[in-house]
CSV table of C-alpha atoms in Angstrom, one decimal:
chain,number,residue,atom,x,y,z
A,22,MET,CA,-19.8,-13.1,-17.7
A,23,ASP,CA,-17.4,-14.4,-15.7
A,24,ILE,CA,-13.7,-15.0,-16.8
A,25,GLY,CA,-14.1,-18.5,-15.4
A,26,ASP,CA,-16.6,-19.5,-18.2
A,27,CYS,CA,-14.9,-17.7,-21.2
A,28,PRO,CA,-13.8,-20.5,-23.7
A,29,PHE,CA,-10.4,-18.3,-24.5
A,30,ARG,CA,-8.8,-15.6,-22.9
A,31,LYS,CA,-9.9,-12.4,-24.3
A,32,LYS,CA,-7.7,-10.4,-26.4
A,33,ARG,CA,-6.6,-7.3,-24.8
A,34,ARG,CA,-7.8,-3.6,-25.9
A,35,PRO,CA,-5.9,-0.6,-25.5
A,36,TRP,CA,-6.5,0.6,-22.0
A,37,ARG,CA,-8.2,3.8,-23.1
A,38,MET,CA,-11.2,5.5,-21.7
A,39,ASP,CA,-13.9,8.1,-23.8
A,40,PHE,CA,-12.0,11.7,-22.6
A,41,SER,CA,-15.5,13.4,-21.7
A,42,SER,CA,-16.0,10.7,-19.0
A,43,PHE,CA,-12.7,11.3,-17.8
A,44,ALA,CA,-12.8,15.1,-17.7
A,45,LEU,CA,-15.9,14.4,-15.4
A,46,VAL,CA,-14.3,12.3,-13.2
A,47,THR,CA,-11.4,14.5,-13.0
A,48,VAL,CA,-13.7,18.0,-12.3
A,49,ALA,CA,-15.7,16.1,-9.6
A,50,LEU,CA,-12.0,14.4,-7.9
A,51,ALA,CA,-10.6,17.6,-7.7
A,52,VAL,CA,-13.0,19.2,-5.7
A,53,CYS,CA,-11.5,17.6,-2.8
A,54,GLN,CA,-7.9,17.1,-3.3
A,55,THR,CA,-6.3,18.0,-0.6
A,56,THR,CA,-1.8,18.9,-0.1
A,57,VAL,CA,-0.7,15.9,0.9
A,58,VAL,CA,3.0,15.4,2.4
A,59,ARG,CA,4.8,12.4,0.1
A,60,ALA,CA,5.6,9.4,2.3
A,61,ASP,CA,8.3,6.2,0.5
A,62,PRO,CA,6.6,4.1,0.5
A,63,VAL,CA,3.5,5.4,-0.2
A,64,ASP,CA,0.6,3.7,1.6
A,65,VAL,CA,-2.1,3.8,-1.1
A,66,LEU,CA,-5.0,2.2,1.1
A,67,ARG,CA,-4.6,5.5,3.5
A,68,ALA,CA,-4.1,7.9,0.5
A,69,LEU,CA,-7.1,6.6,-1.2
A,70,GLN,CA,-9.5,6.4,2.7
A,71,VAL,CA,-10.0,3.0,2.4
A,72,PRO,CA,-9.6,2.5,6.1
A,73,SER,CA,-12.4,5.2,6.5
A,74,LEU,CA,-14.8,2.1,5.6
A,75,PRO,CA,-16.3,4.1,2.3
A,76,GLU,CA,-19.6,2.1,0.4
A,77,GLY,CA,-18.4,-1.4,-0.2
A,78,VAL,CA,-16.0,-1.8,1.6
A,79,LYS,CA,-15.8,-3.7,5.5
A,80,LYS,CA,-12.7,-4.6,8.0
A,81,VAL,CA,-11.9,-8.0,8.3
A,82,PRO,CA,-9.3,-10.5,9.7
A,83,GLY,CA,-6.0,-9.9,7.6
A,84,PHE,CA,-3.0,-12.3,6.3
A,85,CYS,CA,-2.0,-13.2,9.9
A,86,THR,CA,-5.0,-14.1,12.3
A,87,SER,CA,-2.3,-14.4,15.2
A,88,ARG,CA,0.9,-12.2,15.0
A,89,ARG,CA,4.2,-12.7,17.7
A,90,SER,CA,4.5,-9.6,20.0
A,91,SER,CA,1.3,-7.8,17.8
A,92,SER,CA,-2.3,-7.8,17.7
A,93,PRO,CA,-3.6,-9.9,14.9
A,94,ASP,CA,-3.4,-8.5,11.4
A,95,HIS,CA,-6.5,-7.0,9.9
A,96,ALA,CA,-7.8,-6.5,5.6
A,97,TYR,CA,-10.1,-4.3,4.0
A,98,ARG,CA,-12.9,-6.8,2.5
A,99,ILE,CA,-13.6,-4.9,-1.2
A,100,THR,CA,-17.2,-6.2,-3.0
A,101,LYS,CA,-18.5,-4.5,-5.8
A,102,LYS,CA,-20.2,-2.0,-4.7
A,103,ALA,CA,-16.9,0.0,-3.6
A,104,GLN,CA,-15.8,3.0,-6.1
A,105,ILE,CA,-12.9,3.8,-4.9
A,106,SER,CA,-10.7,7.1,-6.4
A,107,ALA,CA,-9.0,10.1,-6.3
A,108,PRO,CA,-6.1,12.9,-7.7
A,109,THR,CA,-2.9,11.0,-8.4
A,110,LYS,CA,-1.4,14.1,-6.4
A,111,GLN,CA,-2.8,12.4,-3.8
A,112,LEU,CA,-0.6,10.2,-4.0
A,113,PHE,CA,2.5,11.5,-5.3
A,114,SER,CA,2.8,15.7,-5.0
A,115,GLY,CA,5.8,15.7,-7.0
A,116,ARG,CA,7.0,13.3,-10.6
A,117,PHE,CA,5.7,9.8,-10.4
A,118,PRO,CA,9.1,7.7,-9.6
A,119,GLU,CA,10.8,6.7,-12.6
A,120,ASN,CA,12.1,3.0,-10.9
A,121,PHE,CA,9.8,1.9,-8.0
A,122,SER,CA,8.2,-0.8,-6.6
A,123,ILE,CA,4.3,-2.0,-5.9
A,124,MET,CA,3.7,-4.6,-3.1
A,125,ALA,CA,0.4,-5.5,-2.4
A,126,LEU,CA,-1.1,-8.3,0.4
A,127,VAL,CA,-4.1,-9.4,-1.0
A,128,LYS,CA,-6.6,-12.2,-1.4
A,129,ALA,CA,-8.9,-12.2,-4.6
A,130,GLN,CA,-11.4,-13.9,-4.9
A,131,ALA,CA,-11.1,-17.2,-7.0
A,132,GLY,CA,-11.5,-16.7,-10.8
A,133,LEU,CA,-11.0,-13.0,-10.8
A,134,GLN,CA,-10.0,-11.0,-13.6
A,135,ALA,CA,-9.8,-7.6,-12.8
A,136,PHE,CA,-7.4,-4.6,-11.9
A,137,LEU,CA,-6.4,-3.8,-8.5
A,138,LEU,CA,-4.7,-0.5,-9.4
A,139,SER,CA,-5.2,2.0,-12.1
A,140,ILE,CA,-3.7,5.3,-12.8
A,141,TYR,CA,-4.5,7.5,-15.7
A,142,SER,CA,-3.1,10.4,-17.1
A,143,GLU,CA,-5.1,14.1,-17.4
A,144,GLN,CA,-5.7,12.6,-20.9
A,145,GLY,CA,-7.8,9.8,-19.7
A,146,ILE,CA,-4.6,7.2,-20.9
A,147,GLN,CA,-4.3,4.5,-18.4
A,148,GLN,CA,0.0,4.2,-17.9
A,149,LEU,CA,-0.2,2.0,-15.1
A,150,GLY,CA,-1.9,-1.1,-14.1
A,151,ILE,CA,-1.6,-4.0,-11.6
A,152,GLU,CA,-3.7,-6.8,-13.0
A,153,LEU,CA,-4.8,-10.0,-11.1
A,154,GLY,CA,-6.1,-13.5,-12.6
A,155,ARG,CA,-4.6,-15.5,-14.6
A,156,SER,CA,-1.2,-14.9,-16.4
A,157,PRO,CA,-1.9,-10.9,-15.4
A,158,VAL,CA,-0.2,-8.3,-17.0
A,159,PHE,CA,2.0,-5.2,-15.8
A,160,LEU,CA,0.6,-2.6,-17.6
A,161,TYR,CA,2.8,0.7,-18.0
A,162,GLU,CA,2.8,3.3,-20.7
A,163,ASP,CA,5.0,5.9,-20.6
A,164,GLN,CA,4.5,9.6,-21.6
A,165,ASN,CA,5.5,8.7,-25.5
A,166,GLY,CA,2.9,5.5,-25.7
A,167,LYS,CA,5.9,3.0,-24.6
A,168,PRO,CA,5.6,-0.2,-24.8
A,169,ALA,CA,3.0,-0.8,-27.5
A,170,PRO,CA,-0.2,-2.4,-25.4
A,171,GLU,CA,1.0,-6.0,-27.2
A,172,ASP,CA,4.5,-5.1,-25.5
A,173,TYR,CA,3.0,-4.9,-21.8
A,174,PRO,CA,4.7,-7.5,-19.7
A,175,LEU,CA,2.9,-10.5,-18.9
A,176,PHE,CA,3.1,-13.4,-16.6
A,177,ARG,CA,2.0,-16.3,-18.2
A,178,GLY,CA,0.8,-19.4,-15.9
A,179,VAL,CA,0.8,-17.2,-12.7
A,180,ASN,CA,-2.6,-16.9,-10.8
A,181,LEU,CA,-2.7,-14.1,-8.8
A,182,ALA,CA,-6.4,-14.9,-8.0
A,183,ASP,CA,-7.4,-18.1,-6.2
A,184,GLY,CA,-9.3,-17.3,-3.2
A,185,LYS,CA,-5.9,-16.9,-1.4
A,186,TRP,CA,-3.4,-15.1,0.5
A,187,HIS,CA,-0.3,-13.6,-2.1
A,188,ARG,CA,2.5,-11.2,-1.0
A,189,ILE,CA,2.5,-9.5,-4.7
A,190,ALA,CA,5.9,-7.3,-5.4
A,191,PHE,CA,6.8,-5.7,-8.6
A,192,SER,CA,10.1,-4.1,-9.3
A,193,VAL,CA,10.4,-1.7,-12.2
A,194,SER,CA,13.8,-0.7,-13.1
A,195,LYS,CA,15.2,0.5,-16.0
A,196,LYS,CA,13.8,-1.6,-18.8
A,197,ASN,CA,12.5,-4.7,-17.0
A,198,VAL,CA,10.4,-5.3,-14.5
A,199,THR,CA,10.1,-8.5,-12.1
A,200,LEU,CA,7.8,-10.2,-9.8
A,201,LEU,CA,8.5,-11.4,-6.6
A,202,LEU,CA,5.8,-13.7,-5.6
A,203,ASP,CA,5.1,-15.4,-2.3
A,204,CYS,CA,8.6,-14.8,-1.3
A,205,LYS,CA,9.8,-17.5,-3.3
A,206,LYS,CA,9.3,-17.1,-6.8
A,207,LYS,CA,11.3,-14.7,-9.0
A,208,MET,CA,9.9,-13.9,-12.5
A,209,THR,CA,11.5,-11.2,-15.0
A,210,ARG,CA,10.4,-9.7,-18.0
A,211,PRO,CA,11.1,-6.9,-20.4
A,212,LEU,CA,9.7,-3.3,-20.6
A,213,PRO,CA,10.7,-1.7,-23.6
A,214,ARG,CA,9.6,1.8,-22.5
A,215,GLY,CA,11.7,5.4,-23.2
A,216,ASN,CA,14.5,6.9,-21.4
A,217,ASN,CA,13.5,9.1,-19.0
A,218,ALA,CA,10.0,7.6,-19.1
A,219,ASP,CA,7.2,9.2,-16.9
A,220,VAL,CA,3.7,8.8,-15.6
A,221,ASP,CA,1.3,12.0,-15.1
A,222,THR,CA,0.3,12.5,-12.2
A,223,ASN,CA,-2.3,15.1,-13.3
A,224,GLY,CA,-4.8,12.9,-13.5
A,225,ILE,CA,-6.5,10.2,-11.4
A,226,THR,CA,-5.8,6.6,-9.6
A,227,VAL,CA,-8.7,4.4,-9.3
A,228,PHE,CA,-8.2,1.1,-6.9
A,229,GLY,CA,-10.1,-2.3,-7.8
A,230,ALA,CA,-10.8,-1.4,-11.3
A,231,ARG,CA,-10.2,0.1,-14.5
A,232,LEU,CA,-13.0,3.1,-15.7
A,233,LEU,CA,-15.7,2.5,-18.2
A,234,ASP,CA,-14.6,-1.5,-17.4
A,235,GLU,CA,-17.6,-4.1,-15.9
A,236,GLU,CA,-15.3,-6.2,-13.9
A,237,VAL,CA,-13.7,-5.4,-10.8
A,238,PHE,CA,-12.0,-6.3,-8.0
A,239,GLN,CA,-13.4,-8.3,-5.3
A,240,GLY,CA,-11.2,-9.8,-2.4
A,241,ASP,CA,-9.7,-9.1,0.5
A,242,ILE,CA,-6.2,-6.4,0.9
A,243,GLN,CA,-4.0,-5.5,3.9
A,244,GLN,CA,-1.4,-3.5,1.9
A,245,LEU,CA,-0.7,-1.5,-1.1
A,246,LEU,CA,2.4,0.7,-1.1
A,247,ILE,CA,4.2,2.5,-3.6
A,248,ALA,CA,8.0,2.6,-3.2
A,249,SER,CA,10.3,5.4,-4.9
A,250,ASN,CA,12.6,2.6,-5.8
A,251,PRO,CA,13.4,-0.4,-7.1
A,252,GLN,CA,14.8,-2.3,-4.1
A,253,ALA,CA,11.9,-2.2,-1.9
A,254,ALA,CA,10.3,-5.3,-3.6
A,255,TYR,CA,13.1,-7.6,-2.9
A,256,ASP,CA,12.4,-6.4,0.9
A,257,PHE,CA,8.9,-6.6,1.1
A,258,CYS,CA,8.7,-10.2,3.0
A,259,GLU,CA,11.3,-8.5,5.4
A,260,HIS,CA,10.3,-5.2,6.0
A,261,TYR,CA,6.8,-4.5,5.0
A,262,SER,CA,4.8,-8.3,5.5
A,263,PRO,CA,6.6,-10.3,7.4
A,264,ASP,CA,5.7,-14.1,8.1
A,265,CYS,CA,3.5,-14.5,11.2
A,266,ASP,CA,6.2,-15.6,13.7
A,267,SER,CA,7.2,-11.9,13.4
A,268,PRO,CA,5.9,-8.3,14.1
A,269,LEU,CA,4.3,-6.8,11.8
A,270,PRO,CA,6.3,-3.0,11.0
A,271,LYS,CA,5.7,0.1,10.6
A,272,THR,CA,5.7,0.3,6.5
A,273,GLN,CA,6.8,4.3,6.8
A,274,ALA,CA,9.6,3.5,8.7
A,275,GLN,CA,11.0,0.9,6.6
A,276,ASP,CA,14.4,1.4,4.9
A,277,PRO,CA,15.1,-1.3,2.3
A,278,ASN,CA,18.3,-3.4,2.2
A,279,THR,CA,21.6,-2.9,0.2
A,280,TYR,CA,21.8,-5.6,-1.4
A,281,TYR,CA,19.8,-6.0,-4.7
A,282,PHE,CA,19.3,-9.6,-7.0
A,283,ASP,CA,20.8,-9.7,-10.2
A,284,GLU,CA,18.3,-7.9,-12.8
A,285,GLU,CA,19.8,-10.3,-15.4
A,286,GLN,CA,19.3,-13.5,-14.1
A,287,ASP,CA,15.4,-14.7,-14.9
A,288,ASP,CA,12.8,-16.9,-13.5
A,289,HIS,CA,14.9,-18.0,-10.1
A,290,GLU,CA,13.1,-21.6,-9.8
A,291,TYR,CA,11.5,-23.1,-6.6
A,292,PRO,CA,9.5,-26.5,-6.0
A,293,TYR,CA,6.1,-25.0,-6.5
A,294,TYR,CA,6.2,-24.0,-10.2
A,295,TYR,CA,6.1,-26.1,-13.2
A,296,GLU,CA,5.5,-25.8,-16.8
A,297,GLU,CA,5.2,-29.6,-17.8
A,298,THR,CA,4.6,-31.8,-14.9
A,299,THR,CA,2.0,-32.2,-12.3
A,300,GLY,CA,1.6,-33.6,-8.6
A,301,VAL,CA,3.4,-32.6,-5.4
A,302,PRO,CA,6.9,-32.8,-5.7
A,303,SER,CA,9.2,-35.1,-3.6
A,304,SER,CA,11.5,-33.6,-0.8
A,305,SER,CA,14.7,-35.0,-2.7
A,306,ALA,CA,13.6,-32.2,-5.8
A,307,SER,CA,13.3,-29.4,-3.2
A,308,PRO,CA,16.3,-27.4,-2.6
A,309,SER,CA,18.2,-27.0,0.9
A,310,PRO,CA,15.8,-24.1,3.3
A,311,GLN,CA,18.5,-21.0,3.4
A,312,PRO,CA,18.6,-19.2,6.8
A,313,GLY,CA,16.0,-16.8,7.7
A,314,ALA,CA,14.1,-18.1,3.9
A,315,PRO,CA,10.2,-18.4,4.7
A,316,SER,CA,8.7,-21.4,5.2
A,317,LEU,CA,5.7,-22.8,3.1
A,318,GLN,CA,3.6,-22.1,6.4
A,319,ASP,CA,4.4,-18.7,6.7
A,320,VAL,CA,2.8,-18.1,3.0
A,321,ASP,CA,-1.1,-18.7,4.0
A,322,THR,CA,-1.8,-19.1,7.8
A,323,GLU,CA,-4.6,-19.5,7.0
A,324,TYR,CA,-5.0,-22.6,4.8
A,325,VAL,CA,-2.0,-24.0,6.9
A,326,GLU,CA,-4.2,-24.0,10.2
A,327,ALA,CA,-7.3,-25.3,8.2
A,328,GLY,CA,-4.4,-28.8,7.3
A,329,HIS,CA,-4.3,-27.4,3.8
A,330,THR,CA,-1.5,-29.0,2.3
A,331,ALA,CA,0.2,-26.3,-0.1
A,332,THR,CA,0.9,-27.7,-4.3
A,333,GLU,CA,1.7,-26.1,-7.1
A,334,THR,CA,-1.4,-25.3,-8.0
A,335,ASP,CA,-1.8,-22.8,-5.5
A,336,TYR,CA,0.2,-20.3,-6.8
A,337,TYR,CA,0.3,-21.6,-10.3
A,338,TYR,CA,-2.0,-22.8,-13.2
A,339,GLU,CA,-1.0,-24.6,-16.8
A,340,GLU,CA,-2.8,-23.7,-19.9
A,341,THR,CA,-5.1,-26.5,-21.0
A,342,VAL,CA,-8.0,-24.7,-22.7
A,343,PRO,CA,-7.1,-24.5,-26.5
A,344,LEU,CA,-7.1,-20.8,-27.6
A,345,PRO,CA,-8.3,-19.8,-31.3
A,346,GLU,CA,-5.6,-19.7,-34.2
A,347,GLY,CA,-3.9,-16.4,-34.2
A,348,GLU,CA,-5.0,-15.2,-30.5
A,349,VAL,CA,-2.7,-12.8,-29.3
A,350,ILE,CA,-2.2,-12.2,-25.4
A,351,GLY,CA,0.5,-10.0,-24.4
A,352,HIS,CA,3.4,-9.8,-26.7
A,353,GLU,CA,2.7,-13.8,-27.3
A,354,GLU,CA,1.0,-15.3,-29.8
A,355,ILE,CA,-0.1,-18.5,-29.1
A,356,PRO,CA,-1.1,-21.1,-32.0
A,357,ALA,CA,-4.2,-23.4,-31.5
A,358,GLN,CA,-3.5,-26.7,-29.2
A,359,PRO,CA,-4.6,-29.7,-31.1
A,360,GLN,CA,-7.5,-31.4,-30.1
A,361,VAL,CA,-6.2,-34.9,-27.6
C-alpha cells in the first residue's frame, strides 16, 4: 500500500530481520568481496558499483543541467527492479567512525517512504538507516542496542520525498545528530547512544531499502557520501555539492573547513520553515542574505528554470491527518487531534 493512502503513519517496528535469511545474503555477498583502500569521504554509490548501471539503474541528468566551467551534472535513476548491496567491508575496511557525516544529493519520488541506506551488523541487526519521506527517522543503534527504537531521532515536519532535488546532510557528533537541509535549515535531535558507540562492519550495506521490506527507494540520486568527521556535513554545499554557478569539485579531494556550528543551538530558523502558518512569507520577514549564502534559485535549478516559485511546502509539510489516540512516532506520543 502506498504510504500516501494510509490514514495514519504506521507504527515503527524494530529494525531486525530473520537471521537465516540474513546469513544467506551475507554468504552470497562474501563471495564477491574485494579489498578496498578506504577513502574519505567514502563514495557509497561507487563502492556499491552503481555507476556500472546494474539492473534497475540508468544514467539521467542531475541536479544542475548547466554548470559553470564544467559539464552538466548526471545522476542515477533507481527503479523498483534495483537490488543493490555489498559487504560493509567494501565501504569501511576498518572501524566505522564513531562521529561522522552522511551526505546525499537526491530527488526521491513524491510520496515515497523508504530507506535510502541501511547498514546491518553480522547478526542481522540494522544499526544505521537513512529514511526518506515525511517526518523521516535517523536510525542508529550501537553495539549495545542504544538508543532503543522509540528513541530514534525523528525530524518531524520535514518532507524529504516531494519529487524535488534536496541536499541532505546528517552530522553525528557525540550524542546528537543534526540535519542540514538544502543549505538553509539546521535541526538537531538527541542521539542517546552509549559511550564509544560502534557500528559493526562485518555485515552488509543495502542501498535503497531495508531487507525484507516492501517499500523501496525510487528516484534520482547524484551523490551519497560518508565522511569520518561530523564537520563535513556543514561543508556539503560548499565542498561537495555546490550551487550551479560553481564547478563540481572532486569529492574525494576536499578538506572540511575548520569552523564548526554551535551544537548547543537547535533549529536555526529560516523563512521557509513554518509550524503553524501558511502561505509564502513576505519579504519583510526574511533575514538579510549573508555573503556567499545560496539563493533560493540555487535550491532546485530544474524547477526554477521551469518558472517554479519556491514555497514553504517545497521543504516542509504540516501533519493534518488525525492520528489514532496513543499512536507513537519515534520518541513522541501524538494525541488524537480534535475533529473540526
